[in-house]
Short mmCIF file of C-alpha atoms in Angstrom, two decimals:
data_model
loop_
_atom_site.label_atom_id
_atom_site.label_comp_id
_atom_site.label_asym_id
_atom_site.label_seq_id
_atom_site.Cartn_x
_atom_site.Cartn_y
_atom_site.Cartn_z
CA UNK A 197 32.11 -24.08 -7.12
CA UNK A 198 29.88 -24.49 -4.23
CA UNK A 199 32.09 -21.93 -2.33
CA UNK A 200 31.85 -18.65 -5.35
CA UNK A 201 27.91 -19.45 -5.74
CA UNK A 202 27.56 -19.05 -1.77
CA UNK A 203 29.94 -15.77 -1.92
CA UNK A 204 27.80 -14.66 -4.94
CA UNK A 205 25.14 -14.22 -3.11
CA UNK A 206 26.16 -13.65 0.40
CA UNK A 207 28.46 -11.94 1.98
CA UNK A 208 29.87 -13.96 5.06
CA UNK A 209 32.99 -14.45 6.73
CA UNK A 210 35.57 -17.31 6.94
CA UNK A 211 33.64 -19.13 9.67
CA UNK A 212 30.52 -18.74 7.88
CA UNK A 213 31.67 -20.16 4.27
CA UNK A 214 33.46 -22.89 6.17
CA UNK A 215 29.96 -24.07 8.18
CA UNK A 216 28.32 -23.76 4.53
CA UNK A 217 30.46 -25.86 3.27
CA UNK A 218 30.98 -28.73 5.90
CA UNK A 219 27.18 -28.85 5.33
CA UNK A 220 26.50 -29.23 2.14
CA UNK A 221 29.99 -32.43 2.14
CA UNK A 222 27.73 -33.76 5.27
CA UNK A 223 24.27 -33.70 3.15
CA UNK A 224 26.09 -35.14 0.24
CA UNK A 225 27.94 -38.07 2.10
CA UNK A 226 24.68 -38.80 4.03
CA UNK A 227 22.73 -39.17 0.19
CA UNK A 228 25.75 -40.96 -1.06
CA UNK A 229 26.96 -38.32 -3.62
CA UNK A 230 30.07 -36.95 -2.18
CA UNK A 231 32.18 -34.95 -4.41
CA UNK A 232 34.21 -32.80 -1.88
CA UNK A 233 36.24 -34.24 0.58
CA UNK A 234 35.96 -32.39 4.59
CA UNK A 235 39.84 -31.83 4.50
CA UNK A 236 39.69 -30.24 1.31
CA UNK A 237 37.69 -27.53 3.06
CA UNK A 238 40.50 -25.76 4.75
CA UNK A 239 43.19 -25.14 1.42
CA UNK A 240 39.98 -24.36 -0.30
CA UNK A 241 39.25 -21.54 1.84
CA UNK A 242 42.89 -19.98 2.22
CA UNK A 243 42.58 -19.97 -1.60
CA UNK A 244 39.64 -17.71 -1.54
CA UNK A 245 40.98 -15.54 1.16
CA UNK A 246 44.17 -14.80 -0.90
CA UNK A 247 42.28 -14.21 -4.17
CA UNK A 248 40.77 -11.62 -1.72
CA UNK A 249 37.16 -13.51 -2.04
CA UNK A 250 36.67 -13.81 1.49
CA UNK A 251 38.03 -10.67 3.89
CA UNK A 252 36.83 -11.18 7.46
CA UNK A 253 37.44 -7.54 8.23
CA UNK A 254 36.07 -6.16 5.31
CA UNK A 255 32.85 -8.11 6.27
CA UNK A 256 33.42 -7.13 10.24
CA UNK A 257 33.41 -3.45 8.64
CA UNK A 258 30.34 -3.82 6.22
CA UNK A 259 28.40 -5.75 8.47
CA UNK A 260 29.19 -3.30 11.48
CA UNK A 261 27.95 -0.65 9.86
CA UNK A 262 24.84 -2.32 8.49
CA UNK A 263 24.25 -3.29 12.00
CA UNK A 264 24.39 0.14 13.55
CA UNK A 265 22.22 2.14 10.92
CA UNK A 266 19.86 -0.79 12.10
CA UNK A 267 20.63 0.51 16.02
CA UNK A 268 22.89 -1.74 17.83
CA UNK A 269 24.28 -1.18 20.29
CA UNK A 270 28.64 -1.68 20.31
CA UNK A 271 28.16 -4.72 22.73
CA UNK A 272 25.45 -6.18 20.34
CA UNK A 273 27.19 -5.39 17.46
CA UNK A 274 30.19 -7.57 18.76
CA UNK A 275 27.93 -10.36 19.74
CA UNK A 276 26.90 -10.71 16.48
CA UNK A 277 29.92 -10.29 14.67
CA UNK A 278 31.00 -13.11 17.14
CA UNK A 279 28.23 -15.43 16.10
CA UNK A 280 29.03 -14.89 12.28
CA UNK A 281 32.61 -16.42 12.97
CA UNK A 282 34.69 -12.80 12.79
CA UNK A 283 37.77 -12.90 14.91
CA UNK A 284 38.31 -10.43 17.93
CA UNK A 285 40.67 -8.51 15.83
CA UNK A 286 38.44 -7.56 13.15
CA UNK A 287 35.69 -6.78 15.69
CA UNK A 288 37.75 -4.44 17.46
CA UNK A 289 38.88 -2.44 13.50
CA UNK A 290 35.49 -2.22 12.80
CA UNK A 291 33.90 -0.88 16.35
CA UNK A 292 37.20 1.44 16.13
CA UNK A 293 36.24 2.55 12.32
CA UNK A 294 32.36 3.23 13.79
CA UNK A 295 33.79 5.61 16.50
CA UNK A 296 36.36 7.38 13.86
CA UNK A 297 33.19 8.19 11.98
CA UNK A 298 31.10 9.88 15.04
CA UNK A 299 28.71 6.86 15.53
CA UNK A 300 28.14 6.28 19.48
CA UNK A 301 25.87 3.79 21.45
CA UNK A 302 24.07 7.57 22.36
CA UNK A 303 23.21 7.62 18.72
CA UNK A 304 22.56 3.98 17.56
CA UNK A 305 20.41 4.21 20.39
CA UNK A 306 18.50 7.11 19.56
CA UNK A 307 18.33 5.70 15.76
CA UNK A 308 16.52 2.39 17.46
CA UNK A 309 14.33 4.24 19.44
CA UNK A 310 12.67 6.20 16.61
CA UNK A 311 12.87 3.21 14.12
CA UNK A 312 10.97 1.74 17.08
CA UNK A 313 8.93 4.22 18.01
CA UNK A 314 9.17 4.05 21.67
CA UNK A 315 10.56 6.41 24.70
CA UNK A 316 10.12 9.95 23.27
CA UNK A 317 8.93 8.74 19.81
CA UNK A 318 5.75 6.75 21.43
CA UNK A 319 2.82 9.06 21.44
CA UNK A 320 2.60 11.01 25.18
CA UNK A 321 -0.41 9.15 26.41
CA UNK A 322 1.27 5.95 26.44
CA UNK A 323 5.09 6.67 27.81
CA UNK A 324 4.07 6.17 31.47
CA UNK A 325 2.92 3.31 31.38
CA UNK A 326 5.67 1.07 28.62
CA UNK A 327 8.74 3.06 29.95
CA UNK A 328 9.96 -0.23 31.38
CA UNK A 329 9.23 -2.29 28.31
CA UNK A 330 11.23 0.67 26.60
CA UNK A 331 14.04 0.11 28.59
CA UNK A 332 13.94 -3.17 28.29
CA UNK A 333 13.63 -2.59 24.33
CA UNK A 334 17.37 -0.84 24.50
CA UNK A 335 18.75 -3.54 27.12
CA UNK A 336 17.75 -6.04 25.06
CA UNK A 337 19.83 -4.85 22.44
CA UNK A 338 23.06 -4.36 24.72
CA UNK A 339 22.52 -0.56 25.23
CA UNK A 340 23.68 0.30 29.44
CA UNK A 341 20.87 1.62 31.47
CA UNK A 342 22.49 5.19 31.30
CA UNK A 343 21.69 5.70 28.12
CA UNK A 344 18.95 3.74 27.70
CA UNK A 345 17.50 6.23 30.81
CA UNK A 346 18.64 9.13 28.99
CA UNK A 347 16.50 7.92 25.25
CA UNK A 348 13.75 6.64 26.37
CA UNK A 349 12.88 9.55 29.25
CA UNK A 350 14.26 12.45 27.04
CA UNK A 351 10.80 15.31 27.01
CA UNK A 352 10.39 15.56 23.05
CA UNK A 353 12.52 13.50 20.08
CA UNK A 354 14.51 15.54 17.57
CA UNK A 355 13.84 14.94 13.48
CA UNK A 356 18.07 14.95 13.17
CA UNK A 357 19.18 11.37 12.90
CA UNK A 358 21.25 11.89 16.00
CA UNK A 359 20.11 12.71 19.57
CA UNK A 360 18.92 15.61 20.50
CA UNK A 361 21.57 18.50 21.24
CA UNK A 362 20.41 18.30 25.18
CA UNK A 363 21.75 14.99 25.45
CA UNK A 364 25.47 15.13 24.18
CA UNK A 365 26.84 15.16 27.40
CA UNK A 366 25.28 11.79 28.22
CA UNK A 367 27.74 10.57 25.52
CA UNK A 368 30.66 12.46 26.80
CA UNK A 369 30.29 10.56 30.81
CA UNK A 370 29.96 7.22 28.81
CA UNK A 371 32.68 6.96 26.88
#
C-alpha cells in the first residue's frame, strides 16, 4: 500500500521506490510498529515492475526530457538520472531518444541561458564584466567550454527556442 500511494504521487524509478520503502520499514521498526518486513521489499517491487507500475526507462525518458526543457546539459542529465537510481541502459535510450528528436547540448544550452538570462540575454552593460560567472553558469551544469564560449559570447540572442542560425556549426564540430 505504501508502495501505490508513493507511485501515486511521484513518479520515481526502481531505486527510488526501493529507498522509500526501506525507510519508512526502518522508521516503523525504530517506533516499534513494523508491518513490512526489509526482505519483502524486493518481490514487492518485481511485482510492481511487471504490473508495469514502475518502468525505469519510461521514467529515464520522462525525466530526460523534463530535464532538458529545464537546460541540462547530456552529462548533467546522466548525473542525475544516475542519482535517481536509473540504470546505464536506460540512460543511454533516453539521451539516444533526446538526440532522435533534434535536442543538442548547443540547444539545452541556449534554452538555460535565456531562462537564465545571462551571456547574450544579460543586458549589454553588464556582459563584460559576469562573462566568467556565465561560463561558469553553463559548466556548472556539465555544458564543455566550447559551447559554453559559443552561448554566452554570441553578439545578440535569437527569440526561436533554439540557437541562433550563426551558431549551428558549433553543434556540428561537437558532436
Amino acid at each position: 500500500m505504501l508502495a501505490l500511494g508513493y507511485l501515486a504521487r511521484y513518479a520515481a524509478s526502481r531505486a527510488t521506490v526501493a529507498r522509500y520503502l526501506h525507510r519508512r520499514v526502518e522508521n516503523a521498526e525504530a517506533s516499534g510498529r513494523a508491518q513490512v518486513v526489509p526482505e519483502e521489499i524486493g518481490p514487492l517491487l518485481d511485482d510492481l515492475e511487471r504490473l508495469g507500475l514502475i518502468d525505469d526507462d519510461a521514467f529515464a525518458r520522462t525525466k530526460g526530457g523534463s530535464l532538458s526543457r529545464r537546460g541540462y546539459s547530456a552529462r548533467g542529465l546522466a548525473a542525475r538520472l544516475k542519482e535517481a537510481g536509473v540504470d546505464e541502459a536506460p540512460v543511454q535510450g533516453a539521451l539516444e531518444a533526446l538526440e532522435d528528436e533534434g535536442d543538442s547540448d548547443l540547444k539545452r544550452a541556449w534554452r538555460y541561458a535565456k531562462r537564465r538570462r545571462i551571456g547574450p540575454y544579460r543586458p549589454s552593460s553588464e556582459r563584460v564584466e559576469r562573462r566568467m560567472r556565465d561560463l561558469a553558469a553553463l559548466a556548472r551544469r556539465g555544458f564543455d567550454l566550447q559551447i559554453a564560449k559559443a552561448v554566452i559570447d554570441a553578439v545578440e540572442a535569437d527569440d526561436s527556442p533554439g540557437p541562433p542560425a550563426a551558431l549551428t556549426e558549433v553543434e556540428d564540430r561537437s558532436s
